[in-house]
Amino acid sequence: MHIQLNGEALDLPDGLSVADLLERLELTGKRVAVELNLDIVPRSQHAATRLGEGDRIEVVHAIGGG
């Protein structure tokens, strides 16, 4: 399937979840926010949320500071 990840085209196998994508990106366990088609995906839903053809995903790293 073809998706857009942070504005870049990416080809992935069908049936991946958000959690699978984060694992492929080596971001498992990191503090990130995931937006799928303009909706935030809660961390508790990463494993259950499946990606589909043409999805637009934004992954943003959380940065602490003050």
PDB file of N, CA, C and O in Angstrom:
ATOM      1  N   MET A   1       0.844  -1.177   0.000  1.00  0.00           N
ATOM      2  CA  MET A   1       0.000   0.000   0.000  1.00  0.00           C
ATOM      3  C   MET A   1       0.883   1.233   0.000  1.00  0.00           C
ATOM      4  O   MET A   1       2.021   1.194   0.453  1.00  0.00           O
ATOM      5  N   HIS A   2       0.349   2.311  -0.498  1.00  0.00           N
ATOM      6  CA  HIS A   2       1.058   3.591  -0.553  1.00  0.00           C
ATOM      7  C   HIS A   2       0.443   4.539   0.477  1.00  0.00           C
ATOM      8  O   HIS A   2      -0.771   4.710   0.512  1.00  0.00           O
ATOM      9  N   ILE A   3       1.299   5.135   1.294  1.00  0.00           N
ATOM     10  CA  ILE A   3       0.856   6.125   2.271  1.00  0.00           C
ATOM     11  C   ILE A   3       1.758   7.348   2.158  1.00  0.00           C
ATOM     12  O   ILE A   3       2.768   7.323   1.456  1.00  0.00           O
ATOM     13  N   GLN A   4       1.394   8.399   2.877  1.00  0.00           N
ATOM     14  CA  GLN A   4       2.240   9.580   3.025  1.00  0.00           C
ATOM     15  C   GLN A   4       2.662   9.643   4.493  1.00  0.00           C
ATOM     16  O   GLN A   4       1.809   9.663   5.382  1.00  0.00           O
ATOM     17  N   LEU A   5       3.959   9.637   4.738  1.00  0.00           N
ATOM     18  CA  LEU A   5       4.490   9.726   6.091  1.00  0.00           C
ATOM     19  C   LEU A   5       5.278  11.019   6.203  1.00  0.00           C
ATOM     20  O   LEU A   5       6.292  11.187   5.528  1.00  0.00           O
ATOM     21  N   ASN A   6       4.774  11.919   7.019  1.00  0.00           N
ATOM     22  CA  ASN A   6       5.410  13.236   7.192  1.00  0.00           C
ATOM     23  C   ASN A   6       5.684  13.890   5.837  1.00  0.00           C
ATOM     24  O   ASN A   6       6.742  14.461   5.604  1.00  0.00           O
ATOM     25  N   GLY A   7       4.706  13.762   4.934  1.00  0.00           N
ATOM     26  CA  GLY A   7       4.789  14.409   3.636  1.00  0.00           C
ATOM     27  C   GLY A   7       5.563  13.648   2.572  1.00  0.00           C
ATOM     28  O   GLY A   7       5.644  14.097   1.435  1.00  0.00           O
ATOM     29  N   GLU A   8       6.114  12.499   2.910  1.00  0.00           N
ATOM     30  CA  GLU A   8       6.904  11.707   1.966  1.00  0.00           C
ATOM     31  C   GLU A   8       6.153  10.424   1.614  1.00  0.00           C
ATOM     32  O   GLU A   8       5.572   9.775   2.484  1.00  0.00           O
ATOM     33  N   ALA A   9       6.205  10.036   0.339  1.00  0.00           N
ATOM     34  CA  ALA A   9       5.571   8.793  -0.096  1.00  0.00           C
ATOM     35  C   ALA A   9       6.313   7.600   0.500  1.00  0.00           C
ATOM     36  O   ALA A   9       7.545   7.602   0.602  1.00  0.00           O
ATOM     37  N   LEU A  10       5.551   6.579   0.913  1.00  0.00           N
ATOM     38  CA  LEU A  10       6.141   5.382   1.501  1.00  0.00           C
ATOM     39  C   LEU A  10       5.307   4.186   1.086  1.00  0.00           C
ATOM     40  O   LEU A  10       4.078   4.230   1.141  1.00  0.00           O
ATOM     41  N   ASP A  11       5.965   3.119   0.660  1.00  0.00           N
ATOM     42  CA  ASP A  11       5.293   1.867   0.320  1.00  0.00           C
ATOM     43  C   ASP A  11       5.459   0.905   1.480  1.00  0.00           C
ATOM     44  O   ASP A  11       6.572   0.707   1.976  1.00  0.00           O
ATOM     45  N   LEU A  12       4.329   0.307   1.903  1.00  0.00           N
ATOM     46  CA  LEU A  12       4.326  -0.627   3.025  1.00  0.00           C
ATOM     47  C   LEU A  12       3.494  -1.854   2.673  1.00  0.00           C
ATOM     48  O   LEU A  12       2.600  -1.774   1.824  1.00  0.00           O
ATOM     49  N   PRO A  13       3.738  -2.969   3.360  1.00  0.00           N
ATOM     50  CA  PRO A  13       2.863  -4.124   3.173  1.00  0.00           C
ATOM     51  C   PRO A  13       1.453  -3.806   3.693  1.00  0.00           C
ATOM     52  O   PRO A  13       1.294  -2.987   4.609  1.00  0.00           O
ATOM     53  N   ASP A  14       0.452  -4.446   3.127  1.00  0.00           N
ATOM     54  CA  ASP A  14      -0.926  -4.259   3.583  1.00  0.00           C
ATOM     55  C   ASP A  14      -1.100  -4.769   5.011  1.00  0.00           C
ATOM     56  O   ASP A  14      -0.403  -5.689   5.445  1.00  0.00           O
ATOM     57  N   GLY A  15      -2.046  -4.168   5.721  1.00  0.00           N
ATOM     58  CA  GLY A  15      -2.459  -4.671   7.029  1.00  0.00           C
ATOM     59  C   GLY A  15      -1.645  -4.208   8.210  1.00  0.00           C
ATOM     60  O   GLY A  15      -1.860  -4.685   9.315  1.00  0.00           O
ATOM     61  N   LEU A  16      -0.719  -3.278   8.023  1.00  0.00           N
ATOM     62  CA  LEU A  16       0.077  -2.807   9.154  1.00  0.00           C
ATOM     63  C   LEU A  16      -0.749  -1.904  10.065  1.00  0.00           C
ATOM     64  O   LEU A  16      -1.631  -1.182   9.617  1.00  0.00           O
ATOM     65  N   SER A  17      -0.413  -1.940  11.338  1.00  0.00           N
ATOM     66  CA  SER A  17      -1.026  -1.032  12.307  1.00  0.00           C
ATOM     67  C   SER A  17      -0.097   0.144  12.537  1.00  0.00           C
ATOM     68  O   SER A  17       1.063   0.139  12.104  1.00  0.00           O
ATOM     69  N   VAL A  18      -0.599   1.131  13.260  1.00  0.00           N
ATOM     70  CA  VAL A  18       0.247   2.263  13.645  1.00  0.00           C
ATOM     71  C   VAL A  18       1.431   1.754  14.465  1.00  0.00           C
ATOM     72  O   VAL A  18       2.567   2.182  14.258  1.00  0.00           O
ATOM     73  N   ALA A  19       1.187   0.799  15.364  1.00  0.00           N
ATOM     74  CA  ALA A  19       2.276   0.234  16.173  1.00  0.00           C
ATOM     75  C   ALA A  19       3.320  -0.447  15.287  1.00  0.00           C
ATOM     76  O   ALA A  19       4.522  -0.316  15.534  1.00  0.00           O
ATOM     77  N   ASP A  20       2.874  -1.166  14.253  1.00  0.00           N
ATOM     78  CA  ASP A  20       3.815  -1.801  13.323  1.00  0.00           C
ATOM     79  C   ASP A  20       4.664  -0.759  12.615  1.00  0.00           C
ATOM     80  O   ASP A  20       5.873  -0.947  12.438  1.00  0.00           O
ATOM     81  N   LEU A  21       4.043   0.331  12.198  1.00  0.00           N
ATOM     82  CA  LEU A  21       4.775   1.400  11.523  1.00  0.00           C
ATOM     83  C   LEU A  21       5.826   1.991  12.452  1.00  0.00           C
ATOM     84  O   LEU A  21       6.987   2.187  12.058  1.00  0.00           O
ATOM     85  N   LEU A  22       5.450   2.264  13.692  1.00  0.00           N
ATOM     86  CA  LEU A  22       6.409   2.824  14.647  1.00  0.00           C
ATOM     87  C   LEU A  22       7.569   1.871  14.884  1.00  0.00           C
ATOM     88  O   LEU A  22       8.721   2.297  15.021  1.00  0.00           O
ATOM     89  N   GLU A  23       7.290   0.564  14.900  1.00  0.00           N
ATOM     90  CA  GLU A  23       8.352  -0.427  15.054  1.00  0.00           C
ATOM     91  C   GLU A  23       9.305  -0.378  13.854  1.00  0.00           C
ATOM     92  O   GLU A  23      10.529  -0.384  14.022  1.00  0.00           O
ATOM     93  N   ARG A  24       8.752  -0.303  12.643  1.00  0.00           N
ATOM     94  CA  ARG A  24       9.582  -0.212  11.431  1.00  0.00           C
ATOM     95  C   ARG A  24      10.448   1.048  11.440  1.00  0.00           C
ATOM     96  O   ARG A  24      11.557   1.043  10.906  1.00  0.00           O
ATOM     97  N   LEU A  25       9.930   2.118  12.034  1.00  0.00           N
ATOM     98  CA  LEU A  25      10.663   3.384  12.106  1.00  0.00           C
ATOM     99  C   LEU A  25      11.599   3.446  13.311  1.00  0.00           C
ATOM    100  O   LEU A  25      12.224   4.474  13.557  1.00  0.00           O
ATOM    101  N   GLU A  26      11.651   2.355  14.081  1.00  0.00           N
ATOM    102  CA  GLU A  26      12.459   2.261  15.297  1.00  0.00           C
ATOM    103  C   GLU A  26      12.076   3.331  16.311  1.00  0.00           C
ATOM    104  O   GLU A  26      12.924   3.962  16.949  1.00  0.00           O
ATOM    105  N   LEU A  27      10.761   3.544  16.447  1.00  0.00           N
ATOM    106  CA  LEU A  27      10.239   4.538  17.382  1.00  0.00           C
ATOM    107  C   LEU A  27       9.427   3.913  18.511  1.00  0.00           C
ATOM    108  O   LEU A  27       8.811   4.625  19.295  1.00  0.00           O
ATOM    109  N   THR A  28       9.416   2.586  18.596  1.00  0.00           N
ATOM    110  CA  THR A  28       8.681   1.912  19.664  1.00  0.00           C
ATOM    111  C   THR A  28       9.223   2.364  21.014  1.00  0.00           C
ATOM    112  O   THR A  28      10.427   2.375  21.244  1.00  0.00           O
ATOM    113  N   GLY A  29       8.328   2.767  21.901  1.00  0.00           N
ATOM    114  CA  GLY A  29       8.716   3.209  23.234  1.00  0.00           C
ATOM    115  C   GLY A  29       9.156   4.661  23.308  1.00  0.00           C
ATOM    116  O   GLY A  29       9.371   5.179  24.396  1.00  0.00           O
ATOM    117  N   LYS A  30       9.282   5.315  22.175  1.00  0.00           N
ATOM    118  CA  LYS A  30       9.671   6.732  22.166  1.00  0.00           C
ATOM    119  C   LYS A  30       8.429   7.592  22.392  1.00  0.00           C
ATOM    120  O   LYS A  30       7.309   7.182  22.152  1.00  0.00           O
ATOM    121  N   ARG A  31       8.651   8.805  22.838  1.00  0.00           N
ATOM    122  CA  ARG A  31       7.547   9.743  23.054  1.00  0.00           C
ATOM    123  C   ARG A  31       7.219  10.426  21.730  1.00  0.00           C
ATOM    124  O   ARG A  31       7.914  11.360  21.325  1.00  0.00           O
ATOM    125  N   VAL A  32       6.192   9.907  21.068  1.00  0.00           N
ATOM    126  CA  VAL A  32       5.767  10.463  19.791  1.00  0.00           C
ATOM    127  C   VAL A  32       4.250  10.656  19.805  1.00  0.00           C
ATOM    128  O   VAL A  32       3.537   9.994  20.537  1.00  0.00           O
ATOM    129  N   ALA A  33       3.810  11.577  18.980  1.00  0.00           N
ATOM    130  CA  ALA A  33       2.384  11.756  18.714  1.00  0.00           C
ATOM    131  C   ALA A  33       2.155  11.330  17.273  1.00  0.00           C
ATOM    132  O   ALA A  33       2.966  11.625  16.393  1.00  0.00           O
ATOM    133  N   VAL A  34       1.051  10.617  17.046  1.00  0.00           N
ATOM    134  CA  VAL A  34       0.727  10.131  15.709  1.00  0.00           C
ATOM    135  C   VAL A  34      -0.607  10.717  15.274  1.00  0.00           C
ATOM    136  O   VAL A  34      -1.596  10.623  16.003  1.00  0.00           O
ATOM    137  N   GLU A  35      -0.590  11.327  14.101  1.00  0.00           N
ATOM    138  CA  GLU A  35      -1.811  11.862  13.497  1.00  0.00           C
ATOM    139  C   GLU A  35      -2.084  11.045  12.237  1.00  0.00           C
ATOM    140  O   GLU A  35      -1.208  10.890  11.391  1.00  0.00           O
ATOM    141  N   LEU A  36      -3.290  10.516  12.135  1.00  0.00           N
ATOM    142  CA  LEU A  36      -3.699   9.726  10.979  1.00  0.00           C
ATOM    143  C   LEU A  36      -4.874  10.419  10.321  1.00  0.00           C
ATOM    144  O   LEU A  36      -5.943  10.547  10.925  1.00  0.00           O
ATOM    145  N   ASN A  37      -4.662  10.902   9.104  1.00  0.00           N
ATOM    146  CA  ASN A  37      -5.716  11.607   8.362  1.00  0.00           C
ATOM    147  C   ASN A  37      -6.346  12.712   9.192  1.00  0.00           C
ATOM    148  O   ASN A  37      -7.564  12.832   9.307  1.00  0.00           O
ATOM    149  N   LEU A  38      -5.481  13.517   9.808  1.00  0.00           N
ATOM    150  CA  LEU A  38      -5.850  14.710  10.591  1.00  0.00           C
ATOM    151  C   LEU A  38      -6.451  14.413  11.959  1.00  0.00           C
ATOM    152  O   LEU A  38      -6.908  15.326  12.637  1.00  0.00           O
ATOM    153  N   ASP A  39      -6.472  13.143  12.387  1.00  0.00           N
ATOM    154  CA  ASP A  39      -6.970  12.775  13.716  1.00  0.00           C
ATOM    155  C   ASP A  39      -5.826  12.189  14.533  1.00  0.00           C
ATOM    156  O   ASP A  39      -5.088  11.328  14.052  1.00  0.00           O
ATOM    157  N   ILE A  40      -5.698  12.624  15.785  1.00  0.00           N
ATOM    158  CA  ILE A  40      -4.688  12.071  16.683  1.00  0.00           C
ATOM    159  C   ILE A  40      -5.089  10.647  17.054  1.00  0.00           C
ATOM    160  O   ILE A  40      -6.252  10.374  17.359  1.00  0.00           O
ATOM    161  N   VAL A  41      -4.100   9.740  17.008  1.00  0.00           N
ATOM    162  CA  VAL A  41      -4.330   8.351  17.409  1.00  0.00           C
ATOM    163  C   VAL A  41      -3.747   8.189  18.810  1.00  0.00           C
ATOM    164  O   VAL A  41      -2.529   8.289  18.981  1.00  0.00           O
ATOM    165  N   PRO A  42      -4.607   7.943  19.816  1.00  0.00           N
ATOM    166  CA  PRO A  42      -4.088   7.753  21.181  1.00  0.00           C
ATOM    167  C   PRO A  42      -3.145   6.552  21.231  1.00  0.00           C
ATOM    168  O   PRO A  42      -3.346   5.562  20.523  1.00  0.00           O
ATOM    169  N   ARG A  43      -2.145   6.634  22.073  1.00  0.00           N
ATOM    170  CA  ARG A  43      -1.171   5.542  22.216  1.00  0.00           C
ATOM    171  C   ARG A  43      -1.884   4.211  22.497  1.00  0.00           C
ATOM    172  O   ARG A  43      -1.471   3.164  21.985  1.00  0.00           O
ATOM    173  N   SER A  44      -2.951   4.243  23.248  1.00  0.00           N
ATOM    174  CA  SER A  44      -3.683   3.013  23.572  1.00  0.00           C
ATOM    175  C   SER A  44      -4.330   2.374  22.348  1.00  0.00           C
ATOM    176  O   SER A  44      -4.705   1.206  22.384  1.00  0.00           O
ATOM    177  N   GLN A  45      -4.443   3.123  21.246  1.00  0.00           N
ATOM    178  CA  GLN A  45      -5.073   2.615  20.025  1.00  0.00           C
ATOM    179  C   GLN A  45      -4.070   2.304  18.908  1.00  0.00           C
ATOM    180  O   GLN A  45      -4.473   1.890  17.818  1.00  0.00           O
ATOM    181  N   HIS A  46      -2.775   2.472  19.159  1.00  0.00           N
ATOM    182  CA  HIS A  46      -1.774   2.252  18.110  1.00  0.00           C
ATOM    183  C   HIS A  46      -1.839   0.837  17.543  1.00  0.00           C
ATOM    184  O   HIS A  46      -1.787   0.656  16.328  1.00  0.00           O
ATOM    185  N   ALA A  47      -1.956  -0.175  18.398  1.00  0.00           N
ATOM    186  CA  ALA A  47      -1.965  -1.567  17.919  1.00  0.00           C
ATOM    187  C   ALA A  47      -3.249  -1.903  17.170  1.00  0.00           C
ATOM    188  O   ALA A  47      -3.241  -2.715  16.249  1.00  0.00           O
ATOM    189  N   ALA A  48      -4.349  -1.270  17.534  1.00  0.00           N
ATOM    190  CA  ALA A  48      -5.648  -1.592  16.933  1.00  0.00           C
ATOM    191  C   ALA A  48      -5.955  -0.771  15.681  1.00  0.00           C
ATOM    192  O   ALA A  48      -6.866  -1.126  14.930  1.00  0.00           O
ATOM    193  N   THR A  49      -5.201   0.292  15.440  1.00  0.00           N
ATOM    194  CA  THR A  49      -5.481   1.177  14.310  1.00  0.00           C
ATOM    195  C   THR A  49      -4.699   0.718  13.087  1.00  0.00           C
ATOM    196  O   THR A  49      -3.471   0.774  13.066  1.00  0.00           O
ATOM    197  N   ARG A  50      -5.432   0.241  12.085  1.00  0.00           N
ATOM    198  CA  ARG A  50      -4.828  -0.266  10.846  1.00  0.00           C
ATOM    199  C   ARG A  50      -4.663   0.856   9.832  1.00  0.00           C
ATOM    200  O   ARG A  50      -5.502   1.750   9.733  1.00  0.00           O
ATOM    201  N   LEU A  51      -3.570   0.790   9.088  1.00  0.00           N
ATOM    202  CA  LEU A  51      -3.307   1.750   8.032  1.00  0.00           C
ATOM    203  C   LEU A  51      -3.932   1.252   6.734  1.00  0.00           C
ATOM    204  O   LEU A  51      -4.047   0.057   6.516  1.00  0.00           O
ATOM    205  N   GLY A  52      -4.316   2.195   5.875  1.00  0.00           N
ATOM    206  CA  GLY A  52      -4.920   1.848   4.604  1.00  0.00           C
ATOM    207  C   GLY A  52      -4.306   2.646   3.465  1.00  0.00           C
ATOM    208  O   GLY A  52      -3.603   3.641   3.672  1.00  0.00           O
ATOM    209  N   GLU A  53      -4.599   2.212   2.258  1.00  0.00           N
ATOM    210  CA  GLU A  53      -4.115   2.857   1.040  1.00  0.00           C
ATOM    211  C   GLU A  53      -4.429   4.351   1.070  1.00  0.00           C
ATOM    212  O   GLU A  53      -5.552   4.759   1.345  1.00  0.00           O
ATOM    213  N   GLY A  54      -3.408   5.163   0.819  1.00  0.00           N
ATOM    214  CA  GLY A  54      -3.600   6.604   0.722  1.00  0.00           C
ATOM    215  C   GLY A  54      -3.639   7.351   2.039  1.00  0.00           C
ATOM    216  O   GLY A  54      -3.814   8.571   2.049  1.00  0.00           O
ATOM    217  N   ASP A  55      -3.483   6.647   3.163  1.00  0.00           N
ATOM    218  CA  ASP A  55      -3.497   7.335   4.459  1.00  0.00           C
ATOM    219  C   ASP A  55      -2.369   8.353   4.534  1.00  0.00           C
ATOM    220  O   ASP A  55      -1.310   8.187   3.931  1.00  0.00           O
ATOM    221  N   ARG A  56      -2.627   9.403   5.298  1.00  0.00           N
ATOM    222  CA  ARG A  56      -1.630  10.440   5.570  1.00  0.00           C
ATOM    223  C   ARG A  56      -1.310  10.392   7.053  1.00  0.00           C
ATOM    224  O   ARG A  56      -2.194  10.609   7.884  1.00  0.00           O
ATOM    225  N   ILE A  57      -0.052  10.122   7.360  1.00  0.00           N
ATOM    226  CA  ILE A  57       0.385   9.972   8.739  1.00  0.00           C
ATOM    227  C   ILE A  57       1.450  11.022   9.033  1.00  0.00           C
ATOM    228  O   ILE A  57       2.364  11.241   8.240  1.00  0.00           O
ATOM    229  N   GLU A  58       1.315  11.644  10.178  1.00  0.00           N
ATOM    230  CA  GLU A  58       2.340  12.549  10.696  1.00  0.00           C
ATOM    231  C   GLU A  58       2.794  11.971  12.022  1.00  0.00           C
ATOM    232  O   GLU A  58       1.973  11.662  12.887  1.00  0.00           O
ATOM    233  N   VAL A  59       4.098  11.809  12.186  1.00  0.00           N
ATOM    234  CA  VAL A  59       4.680  11.349  13.443  1.00  0.00           C
ATOM    235  C   VAL A  59       5.556  12.481  13.953  1.00  0.00           C
ATOM    236  O   VAL A  59       6.469  12.928  13.260  1.00  0.00           O
ATOM    237  N   VAL A  60       5.253  12.937  15.157  1.00  0.00           N
ATOM    238  CA  VAL A  60       5.969  14.069  15.748  1.00  0.00           C
ATOM    239  C   VAL A  60       6.604  13.615  17.056  1.00  0.00           C
ATOM    240  O   VAL A  60       5.947  13.007  17.892  1.00  0.00           O
ATOM    241  N   HIS A  61       7.883  13.916  17.222  1.00  0.00           N
ATOM    242  CA  HIS A  61       8.590  13.587  18.449  1.00  0.00           C
ATOM    243  C   HIS A  61       8.253  14.609  19.520  1.00  0.00           C
ATOM    244  O   HIS A  61       8.287  15.811  19.249  1.00  0.00           O
ATOM    245  N   ALA A  62       7.929  14.125  20.719  1.00  0.00           N
ATOM    246  CA  ALA A  62       7.687  15.015  21.850  1.00  0.00           C
ATOM    247  C   ALA A  62       9.043  15.451  22.413  1.00  0.00           C
ATOM    248  O   ALA A  62       9.927  14.624  22.632  1.00  0.00           O
ATOM    249  N   ILE A  63       9.192  16.738  22.604  1.00  0.00           N
ATOM    250  CA  ILE A  63      10.446  17.284  23.120  1.00  0.00           C
ATOM    251  C   ILE A  63      10.148  18.036  24.404  1.00  0.00           C
ATOM    252  O   ILE A  63       9.287  18.921  24.440  1.00  0.00           O
ATOM    253  N   GLY A  64      10.839  17.658  25.462  1.00  0.00           N
ATOM    254  CA  GLY A  64      10.658  18.322  26.741  1.00  0.00           C
ATOM    255  C   GLY A  64      11.461  19.599  26.811  1.00  0.00           C
ATOM    256  O   GLY A  64      12.413  19.801  26.066  1.00  0.00           O
ATOM    257  N   GLY A  65      11.091  20.434  27.706  1.00  0.00           N
ATOM    258  CA  GLY A  65      11.831  21.688  27.880  1.00  0.00           C
ATOM    259  C   GLY A  65      11.044  22.617  28.763  1.00  0.00           C
ATOM    260  O   GLY A  65       9.937  22.328  29.183  1.00  0.00           O
ATOM    261  N   GLY A  66      11.586  23.738  28.962  1.00  0.00           N
ATOM    262  CA  GLY A  66      10.871  24.661  29.819  1.00  0.00           C
ATOM    263  C   GLY A  66      11.400  26.046  29.700  1.00  0.00           C
ATOM    264  O   GLY A  66      12.249  26.422  29.001  1.00  0.00           O
TER     265      GLY A  66
END
